[in-house]
Amino acid sequence: MCGAVALVTAVPLLFVVGYAVSVGWDEAWRLIVRPRVGELLVNTTELTLGCMLLCAVLGSAAAWLVHRTDLPGRKVWHVLLAAPLAVPAFVTSFGWVSVTGAVEGYGGALLIVTLAYYPLVYLPVAATLRGLDPALEETARSLGLGSWAVFARVVLPQLRPAVLGGALLVGLHLLAEFGALQMLRFPTFTTAIYDQYRSAYDAQAANMLAGVLVACCAVLLFAELRLRGRRRYARLGSGAARIAPPARLGLWSAPALLAVLGVVALALGVPLASLAHWLWVGASTAFPIETLLRTTGTALGLGVMAALVTTACALPVAWLAVRHRGRVASTLERSTYIGNSLPGIVVALALITVSIRFVQPAYQTTGLLLAAYMIMFLPRALVSVRAAIAQAQPVLDDVAHSLGAGTVATLRRVTLPLVAPGVAAGAALVFLAVVTELTATLLLSPTGTHTLATQFWSEVRDVDYGAAAPYAVLMVLISAPATYLLTATARRST
């Protein structure tokens, strides 16, 4: 099963490599070693690393304030800090660009993608903080360590998987981001590949750029693997059945509140206010009820089906990576991340080529579209499921077996209840991604199939901001329940 999943996710990579081999070494070298490629490499690297660092700091700091201090209104802030996940990155860019053109370029792109993706770090860190045993910190203090030393030597090492996993998701998503950066007029490999395919019709140059993008993904995955190490974080039982007493902010309460309020206002307030503005005053604003209902139903159906398929594929891979560690398991797990780093248009064209040549009946079907979603968004489910399985102590399965429970009974009564929150979080992340996916849906959806994202993009491309606003609002409304599920999952202690 794991091998089949890895093979499917490798299809886009094999397509890129095969195309590179077919053009020859000399031609490939000519297409890669160009000043333009160097410029794109610098832009992509600076934006990806900068956003990963800012998201790690911002997400971790926000999680600490909400879950480990006496910040007023912590429950409300928890929901609001996770809420930007309900607003697609290209909608956030649309909100900012339609207000001011000053956000175009590197500075604006770094600001907006950080505001859009920091919840990918905030949520796993918040869940981990809720699950930490306060007795460990109390023991450290009893040995004479101060607050900062306890945080650095006891708490921070336990947050490493959550921070690195969340930052990895941020980096991989940025490597494949198209819509937001296209609106912000900040060229990266992804926007350049799209332009080569759709404007210049230069498939060779586009595939060479995709090959460089795959190399960037490999570097990112290797770095995360090295930083994560081989430590185990599972424990027997849930530790002390209590929450650590919140740290008192004292005079820092007001600055902390202003900081959290500023993040929420920039990440959530600006795009939503912009949508409200265009709904109210846009000259092209319209509410075609039939089209809105049809595109909403399509987006919901595809989101649910993709979440179920992708999570089902993530379970065996995560189980193998955690319970049967080794080179083979690690290689299979790492290989599933490659598709996430490729632009949706590359994944789509790879599947189109494969389906036409080898599985022609699959061309222009919903199944092919779901396969694309699985390839692109499997890491979103895998990170959450892997973290949940890592905290489910294997000895509990052994105890269940010793008491006479069979494999199925142990799975149903012991394992699944322990990993259910992580599985639900992973499925919600996939659902959120699919509802707002753009480029692959444009190319792979069956004839006549339109989603909220593709309809929104069609209107924005024609500069009909008012007409685009209703579709953006519906995407936000659909994503909101899944985002709330993520916040509810983070509130539970694992």
Coordinates of C-alpha atoms in Angstrom, one line a residue:
M1 CA 0.0 0.0 0.0
C2 CA 2.7 2.5 1.0
G3 CA 4.7 1.6 -2.2
A4 CA 1.6 2.3 -4.3
V5 CA 1.0 5.7 -2.7
A6 CA 4.7 6.6 -3.1
L7 CA 4.5 5.5 -6.8
V8 CA 1.5 7.7 -7.5
T9 CA 3.0 10.7 -5.8
A10 CA 6.2 10.2 -7.9
V11 CA 4.4 10.5 -11.2
P12 CA 5.0 14.3 -11.6
L13 CA 8.6 13.9 -10.7
L14 CA 9.1 11.1 -13.2
F15 CA 7.4 13.2 -15.8
V16 CA 9.8 16.1 -15.1
V17 CA 12.9 13.9 -15.1
G18 CA 11.8 12.0 -18.2
Y19 CA 11.2 15.2 -20.1
A20 CA 14.6 16.5 -19.0
V21 CA 16.3 13.4 -20.2
S22 CA 14.5 13.5 -23.5
V23 CA 15.8 17.0 -24.4
G24 CA 19.4 16.0 -23.8
W25 CA 22.1 17.2 -21.3
D26 CA 23.4 20.1 -23.5
E27 CA 19.9 21.6 -24.0
A28 CA 19.0 21.1 -20.4
W29 CA 22.2 22.8 -19.2
R30 CA 21.4 25.7 -21.6
L31 CA 17.9 26.1 -20.2
I32 CA 19.0 26.0 -16.6
V33 CA 22.2 28.1 -16.6
R34 CA 20.6 31.4 -17.4
P35 CA 20.5 34.8 -15.6
R36 CA 16.7 34.5 -15.4
V37 CA 16.9 31.2 -13.5
G38 CA 19.4 32.7 -11.0
E39 CA 17.0 35.6 -10.4
L40 CA 14.1 33.2 -9.8
L41 CA 16.2 31.0 -7.5
V42 CA 17.1 34.0 -5.4
N43 CA 13.5 35.2 -5.2
T44 CA 12.1 31.8 -4.4
T45 CA 14.8 31.1 -1.8
E46 CA 14.5 34.4 0.0
L47 CA 10.7 34.3 0.1
T48 CA 10.5 30.6 1.2
L49 CA 13.2 30.9 4.0
G50 CA 12.0 34.3 5.1
C51 CA 8.4 33.1 5.4
M52 CA 9.3 29.8 7.1
L53 CA 11.3 31.7 9.8
L54 CA 8.6 34.4 10.3
C55 CA 5.9 31.8 10.5
A56 CA 7.9 29.7 13.0
V57 CA 8.5 32.7 15.3
L58 CA 5.0 34.2 14.9
G59 CA 3.1 30.9 15.2
S60 CA 5.1 29.7 18.2
A61 CA 4.9 33.0 20.0
A62 CA 1.1 33.3 19.4
A63 CA 0.6 29.7 20.6
W64 CA 2.6 30.4 23.8
L65 CA 0.7 33.6 24.6
V66 CA -2.7 31.9 24.1
H67 CA -2.0 28.6 25.8
R68 CA 0.6 29.4 28.4
T69 CA -0.1 32.9 29.7
D70 CA -3.0 34.7 31.3
L71 CA -3.7 36.7 28.1
P72 CA -7.3 38.0 28.4
G73 CA -9.8 36.2 26.0
R74 CA -7.6 33.3 25.2
K75 CA -10.4 31.1 23.8
V76 CA -11.5 33.9 21.4
W77 CA -7.9 34.6 20.3
H78 CA -7.3 30.9 19.7
V79 CA -10.1 30.8 17.1
L80 CA -9.2 34.2 15.5
L81 CA -5.5 33.3 15.2
A82 CA -6.4 30.1 13.3
A83 CA -9.1 31.8 11.2
P84 CA -6.7 33.0 8.4
L85 CA -6.6 29.3 7.2
A86 CA -10.2 29.9 6.1
V87 CA -9.1 32.7 3.7
P88 CA -7.2 31.4 0.7
A89 CA -3.8 33.0 0.1
F90 CA -4.9 34.4 -3.3
V91 CA -8.0 35.9 -1.7
T92 CA -5.7 37.5 1.0
S93 CA -3.6 38.9 -1.8
F94 CA -6.7 40.1 -3.6
G95 CA -7.8 41.9 -0.5
W96 CA -4.5 43.7 -0.1
V97 CA -3.8 44.5 -3.8
S98 CA -7.3 45.9 -4.3
V99 CA -6.6 48.3 -1.4
T100 CA -3.0 49.4 -2.2
G101 CA -0.4 48.6 -4.8
A102 CA 2.4 49.1 -2.3
V103 CA 2.3 45.4 -1.4
E104 CA 3.6 44.4 -4.8
G105 CA 7.2 43.1 -4.6
Y106 CA 9.2 41.1 -2.1
G107 CA 8.3 43.0 1.1
G108 CA 4.6 42.8 0.4
A109 CA 4.8 39.2 -0.7
L110 CA 6.7 38.2 2.5
L111 CA 4.1 40.0 4.6
I112 CA 1.0 38.5 3.0
V113 CA 2.2 34.9 2.7
T114 CA 3.4 35.0 6.3
L115 CA -0.1 36.3 7.4
A116 CA -1.7 33.6 5.3
Y117 CA 0.4 30.6 6.4
Y118 CA 1.5 31.2 10.0
P119 CA -1.5 29.1 11.3
L120 CA 0.2 26.0 9.8
V121 CA 2.8 26.5 12.6
Y122 CA 0.4 27.9 15.3
L123 CA -2.0 25.0 15.3
P124 CA 0.5 22.1 15.8
V125 CA 2.5 24.1 18.4
A126 CA -0.7 24.9 20.3
A127 CA -1.8 21.3 20.3
T128 CA 1.6 20.2 21.5
L129 CA 1.7 22.8 24.3
R130 CA -1.7 21.6 25.5
G131 CA -0.4 18.0 25.6
L132 CA 2.9 18.7 27.5
D133 CA 3.2 17.2 31.0
P134 CA 3.7 20.2 33.5
A135 CA 5.5 17.9 35.9
L136 CA 8.5 18.0 33.6
E137 CA 8.8 21.8 33.9
E138 CA 8.1 21.7 37.7
T139 CA 10.9 19.2 38.1
A140 CA 13.2 21.4 36.2
R141 CA 12.4 24.4 38.4
S142 CA 12.9 22.3 41.5
L143 CA 16.4 21.7 40.2
G144 CA 17.1 25.4 40.2
L145 CA 16.4 26.3 36.6
G146 CA 14.8 29.7 35.9
S147 CA 11.8 30.3 33.6
W148 CA 13.9 31.0 30.4
A149 CA 16.1 28.0 31.1
V150 CA 13.1 25.7 31.6
F151 CA 11.6 27.0 28.3
A152 CA 14.9 26.5 26.4
R153 CA 15.9 23.1 27.9
V154 CA 12.5 21.4 28.6
V155 CA 9.7 23.0 26.6
L156 CA 11.4 24.0 23.3
P157 CA 12.9 20.6 22.6
Q158 CA 9.4 19.0 22.9
L159 CA 8.0 21.6 20.4
R160 CA 10.6 20.7 17.8
P161 CA 8.5 18.3 15.8
A162 CA 5.5 20.7 15.7
V163 CA 7.6 23.7 14.7
L164 CA 9.6 21.9 12.1
G165 CA 6.6 20.1 10.7
G166 CA 4.6 23.3 10.4
A167 CA 7.5 25.2 8.9
L168 CA 8.0 22.4 6.4
L169 CA 4.4 22.7 5.3
V170 CA 4.8 26.4 4.9
G171 CA 7.9 26.0 2.8
L172 CA 6.5 23.3 0.6
H173 CA 3.3 25.3 0.0
L174 CA 5.3 28.4 -0.9
L175 CA 7.4 26.5 -3.4
A176 CA 4.1 25.7 -5.2
E177 CA 2.2 28.9 -4.6
F178 CA 0.9 30.6 -7.7
G179 CA -2.2 32.7 -7.4
A180 CA -1.1 35.0 -4.5
L181 CA 2.3 35.7 -6.0
Q182 CA 0.9 36.3 -9.4
M183 CA -1.3 39.0 -8.0
L184 CA 1.6 40.5 -6.1
R185 CA 3.7 40.5 -9.2
F186 CA 6.6 38.8 -7.4
P187 CA 8.2 36.3 -9.8
T188 CA 9.2 32.8 -8.5
F189 CA 9.7 29.5 -10.2
T190 CA 6.0 28.7 -10.0
T191 CA 4.8 31.9 -11.7
A192 CA 7.5 31.5 -14.3
I193 CA 6.5 27.9 -15.0
Y194 CA 2.9 29.0 -15.4
D195 CA 3.9 31.8 -17.8
Q196 CA 6.0 29.4 -19.8
Y197 CA 3.2 26.9 -20.2
R198 CA 0.3 29.2 -20.8
S199 CA 1.9 32.3 -22.5
A200 CA 5.1 31.2 -24.2
Y201 CA 4.1 27.6 -24.8
D202 CA 7.7 26.6 -24.0
A203 CA 7.3 23.2 -22.4
Q204 CA 11.0 22.5 -22.3
A205 CA 11.9 25.6 -20.4
A206 CA 9.0 25.1 -18.0
N207 CA 10.0 21.5 -17.2
M208 CA 13.6 22.6 -16.6
L209 CA 12.4 25.2 -14.1
A210 CA 10.2 22.5 -12.5
G211 CA 13.3 20.3 -12.2
V212 CA 15.1 23.1 -10.2
L213 CA 12.0 23.4 -8.1
V214 CA 12.2 19.7 -7.3
A215 CA 15.8 20.1 -6.2
C216 CA 14.7 23.0 -3.9
C217 CA 12.1 20.7 -2.3
A218 CA 14.7 17.9 -1.8
V219 CA 17.0 20.3 0.0
L220 CA 14.2 21.5 2.2
L221 CA 13.1 17.9 3.1
F222 CA 16.7 16.9 3.9
A223 CA 17.2 19.9 6.1
E224 CA 14.0 19.2 8.0
L225 CA 14.9 15.6 8.4
R226 CA 18.3 16.4 9.9
L227 CA 17.0 19.0 12.2
R228 CA 14.2 16.7 13.5
G229 CA 16.6 14.0 14.5
R230 CA 15.7 10.5 15.7
R231 CA 14.4 11.4 19.1
R232 CA 11.1 9.8 20.4
Y233 CA 8.4 11.9 21.9
A234 CA 5.8 9.4 22.9
R235 CA 5.1 8.6 26.6
L236 CA 3.0 6.1 28.4
G237 CA -0.3 7.8 29.4
S238 CA -1.1 11.5 29.1
G239 CA 1.0 12.6 32.1
A240 CA -0.5 14.7 34.8
A241 CA -4.2 15.2 34.2
R242 CA -4.0 19.0 34.5
I243 CA -2.9 22.0 32.6
A244 CA 0.2 24.0 33.5
P245 CA -0.6 27.2 35.4
P246 CA -0.5 30.2 33.0
A247 CA 2.4 32.6 33.3
R248 CA 1.4 36.0 34.4
L249 CA 2.0 38.8 31.9
G250 CA 1.6 41.6 34.3
L251 CA 2.6 44.9 32.6
W252 CA 3.1 43.0 29.4
S253 CA -0.6 42.2 29.1
A254 CA -1.4 45.4 27.1
P255 CA 1.5 45.0 24.6
A256 CA 0.7 41.3 24.1
L257 CA -3.0 42.1 23.4
L258 CA -2.0 44.8 20.9
A259 CA 0.4 42.4 19.2
V260 CA -2.2 39.6 18.9
L261 CA -4.8 42.1 17.8
G262 CA -2.5 43.5 15.1
V263 CA -1.8 40.0 13.7
V264 CA -5.5 39.2 13.5
A265 CA -6.3 42.6 12.0
L266 CA -3.7 42.3 9.2
A267 CA -4.3 38.6 8.5
L268 CA -8.1 38.6 8.7
G269 CA -9.4 42.1 8.9
V270 CA -7.9 43.5 5.8
P271 CA -9.0 40.8 3.3
L272 CA -12.5 40.5 4.8
A273 CA -13.0 44.3 4.9
S274 CA -11.9 44.4 1.2
L275 CA -14.4 41.8 0.2
A276 CA -17.2 43.6 2.1
H277 CA -16.2 46.8 0.3
W278 CA -16.4 45.2 -3.2
L279 CA -19.6 43.5 -2.4
W280 CA -21.1 46.8 -1.4
V281 CA -19.7 49.3 -3.9
G282 CA -18.4 47.1 -6.8
A283 CA -19.8 48.2 -10.2
S284 CA -19.6 44.6 -11.4
T285 CA -21.1 43.0 -8.3
A286 CA -23.7 40.3 -9.1
F287 CA -25.3 37.4 -7.3
P288 CA -26.1 34.7 -9.9
I289 CA -27.8 32.3 -7.6
E290 CA -27.7 29.2 -9.9
T291 CA -24.0 29.6 -10.6
L292 CA -23.2 30.2 -7.0
L293 CA -25.1 27.1 -5.8
R294 CA -23.6 24.9 -8.6
T295 CA -20.0 25.9 -7.9
T296 CA -20.5 25.7 -4.1
G297 CA -21.8 22.1 -4.4
T298 CA -18.9 21.1 -6.7
A299 CA -16.3 22.6 -4.3
L300 CA -17.9 20.8 -1.3
G301 CA -18.1 17.5 -3.0
L302 CA -14.5 17.6 -4.2
G303 CA -13.3 18.7 -0.8
V304 CA -14.9 15.9 1.1
M305 CA -13.9 13.2 -1.4
A306 CA -10.3 14.4 -1.6
A307 CA -10.1 14.6 2.2
L308 CA -11.2 11.0 2.6
V309 CA -9.0 9.6 -0.1
T310 CA -5.9 11.6 1.0
T311 CA -6.2 10.8 4.7
A312 CA -6.7 7.1 3.9
C313 CA -3.5 7.2 1.8
A314 CA -1.6 9.0 4.6
L315 CA -2.4 6.5 7.4
P316 CA -0.3 3.6 6.1
V317 CA 2.6 5.8 5.2
A318 CA 2.6 7.5 8.6
W319 CA 2.3 4.2 10.4
L320 CA 5.2 2.7 8.6
A321 CA 7.4 5.8 9.2
V322 CA 6.7 5.8 12.9
R323 CA 6.3 2.2 13.9
H324 CA 8.9 0.6 11.5
R325 CA 11.7 3.1 11.2
G326 CA 14.4 2.5 8.7
R327 CA 15.8 3.7 5.4
V328 CA 13.0 2.2 3.4
A329 CA 10.3 3.7 5.6
S330 CA 12.0 7.1 5.6
T331 CA 12.5 7.1 1.9
L332 CA 8.9 6.2 1.2
E333 CA 7.7 8.9 3.6
R334 CA 10.0 11.6 2.2
S335 CA 9.1 10.8 -1.4
T336 CA 5.4 11.6 -0.8
Y337 CA 6.4 15.3 -0.2
I338 CA 7.8 15.8 -3.7
G339 CA 4.4 16.4 -5.3
N340 CA 3.5 19.1 -2.8
S341 CA 6.5 21.2 -4.0
L342 CA 5.4 21.1 -7.6
P343 CA 3.0 23.7 -9.0
G344 CA -0.5 22.4 -9.6
I345 CA -0.1 23.0 -13.4
V346 CA 3.0 20.6 -13.5
V347 CA 1.1 17.9 -11.6
A348 CA -1.9 18.4 -13.8
L349 CA 0.1 18.2 -17.1
A350 CA 1.9 15.1 -15.8
L351 CA -1.3 13.3 -15.1
I352 CA -2.8 14.4 -18.4
T353 CA 0.2 13.0 -20.2
V354 CA 0.1 9.7 -18.3
S355 CA -3.6 9.3 -18.6
I356 CA -3.6 9.9 -22.4
R357 CA -0.7 7.6 -23.1
F358 CA -1.4 4.7 -20.6
V359 CA -4.9 5.1 -19.0
Q360 CA -7.0 7.0 -21.5
P361 CA -10.4 6.3 -19.9
A362 CA -9.2 8.2 -16.8
Y363 CA -8.7 11.4 -18.8
Q364 CA -11.1 14.2 -18.0
T365 CA -12.6 12.3 -15.0
T366 CA -13.1 13.2 -11.4
G367 CA -10.9 10.3 -10.3
L368 CA -7.9 11.9 -12.1
L369 CA -8.6 15.2 -10.4
L370 CA -8.8 13.5 -7.0
A371 CA -5.4 11.8 -7.8
A372 CA -3.9 15.3 -8.4
Y373 CA -5.3 16.5 -5.0
M374 CA -3.9 13.5 -3.3
I375 CA -0.4 14.1 -4.8
M376 CA -0.4 17.8 -3.9
F377 CA -1.9 17.7 -0.4
L378 CA -0.8 14.4 1.0
P379 CA 1.8 16.1 3.2
R380 CA -0.9 18.1 4.9
A381 CA -2.6 15.0 6.2
L382 CA 0.7 13.1 6.7
V383 CA 2.2 15.6 9.1
S384 CA -0.8 15.6 11.4
V385 CA -1.3 11.8 11.2
R386 CA 2.4 11.2 11.8
A387 CA 2.5 13.4 14.9
A388 CA -0.6 11.6 16.3
I389 CA 0.9 8.1 15.8
A390 CA 4.2 9.2 17.2
Q391 CA 2.5 10.1 20.5
A392 CA 0.5 6.8 20.6
Q393 CA 2.8 4.5 22.6
P394 CA 3.2 1.1 20.9
V395 CA 3.2 -0.7 24.3
L396 CA -0.5 0.1 24.6
D397 CA -1.1 -2.2 21.6
D398 CA 0.9 -4.9 23.2
V399 CA -1.1 -4.6 26.4
A400 CA -4.3 -4.9 24.4
H401 CA -3.1 -8.0 22.7
S402 CA -2.0 -9.5 26.0
L403 CA -5.5 -9.0 27.3
G404 CA -7.0 -11.0 24.4
A405 CA -7.9 -8.3 22.0
G406 CA -7.3 -9.1 18.3
T407 CA -5.7 -6.8 15.7
V408 CA -9.0 -5.3 14.6
A409 CA -10.3 -4.8 18.1
T410 CA -7.0 -3.2 19.2
L411 CA -7.1 -0.9 16.2
R412 CA -10.7 0.1 16.9
R413 CA -10.5 0.4 20.7
V414 CA -6.9 1.6 21.3
T415 CA -5.1 3.0 18.3
L416 CA -7.9 4.9 16.4
P417 CA -9.1 6.8 19.5
L418 CA -5.5 7.9 20.2
V419 CA -4.8 9.1 16.6
A420 CA -8.3 10.4 15.8
P421 CA -7.6 14.0 16.6
G422 CA -4.6 14.0 14.3
V423 CA -6.5 12.2 11.5
A424 CA -9.3 14.8 11.8
A425 CA -6.9 17.7 11.7
G426 CA -5.2 16.2 8.6
A427 CA -8.5 15.7 6.8
A428 CA -9.6 19.3 7.6
L429 CA -6.3 20.7 6.2
V430 CA -6.8 18.7 3.0
F431 CA -10.4 19.9 2.7
L432 CA -9.3 23.5 3.1
A433 CA -6.7 23.1 0.4
V434 CA -9.0 21.5 -2.1
V435 CA -11.8 24.0 -1.7
T436 CA -9.4 26.7 -2.6
E437 CA -7.2 24.9 -5.2
L438 CA -6.9 26.7 -8.5
T439 CA -4.4 25.7 -11.2
A440 CA -4.8 21.9 -11.2
T441 CA -8.6 22.2 -11.1
L442 CA -8.5 24.5 -14.1
L443 CA -6.7 21.8 -16.2
L444 CA -8.1 18.5 -14.8
S445 CA -11.7 19.1 -14.0
P446 CA -14.2 17.4 -16.3
T447 CA -15.7 19.6 -19.0
G448 CA -18.3 21.9 -17.6
T449 CA -17.1 21.5 -14.0
H450 CA -16.4 24.8 -12.2
T451 CA -15.5 25.4 -8.6
L452 CA -15.6 28.6 -6.5
A453 CA -11.8 29.1 -6.9
T454 CA -11.8 28.8 -10.7
Q455 CA -14.9 31.0 -11.1
F456 CA -13.3 33.6 -8.7
W457 CA -10.1 33.5 -10.8
S458 CA -12.0 34.0 -14.0
E459 CA -13.6 37.2 -12.7
V460 CA -10.4 38.6 -11.2
R461 CA -8.6 37.9 -14.5
D462 CA -11.2 40.2 -16.2
V463 CA -10.7 42.8 -13.4
D464 CA -14.3 42.3 -12.3
Y465 CA -13.5 42.6 -8.6
G466 CA -17.1 43.0 -7.6
A467 CA -18.2 39.9 -9.5
A468 CA -15.4 37.9 -7.9
A469 CA -16.2 38.9 -4.3
P470 CA -19.2 36.6 -3.8
Y471 CA -17.2 33.5 -4.8
A472 CA -14.4 34.6 -2.4
V473 CA -16.9 35.0 0.4
L474 CA -18.4 31.6 -0.2
M475 CA -14.9 30.0 -0.1
V476 CA -14.3 31.7 3.3
L477 CA -17.7 30.5 4.6
I478 CA -17.1 26.9 3.5
S479 CA -13.6 26.9 5.0
A480 CA -14.7 28.3 8.3
P481 CA -16.2 25.1 9.8
A482 CA -13.1 23.1 8.9
T483 CA -10.9 25.8 10.5
Y484 CA -13.0 25.6 13.6
L485 CA -12.5 21.8 13.7
L486 CA -8.8 22.5 13.7
T487 CA -9.0 24.9 16.6
A488 CA -11.2 22.4 18.5
T489 CA -8.6 19.7 17.9
A490 CA -5.8 21.9 19.1
R491 CA -7.7 22.6 22.3
R492 CA -7.7 18.9 23.2
S493 CA -4.7 17.5 25.1
T494 CA -3.2 14.5 23.3

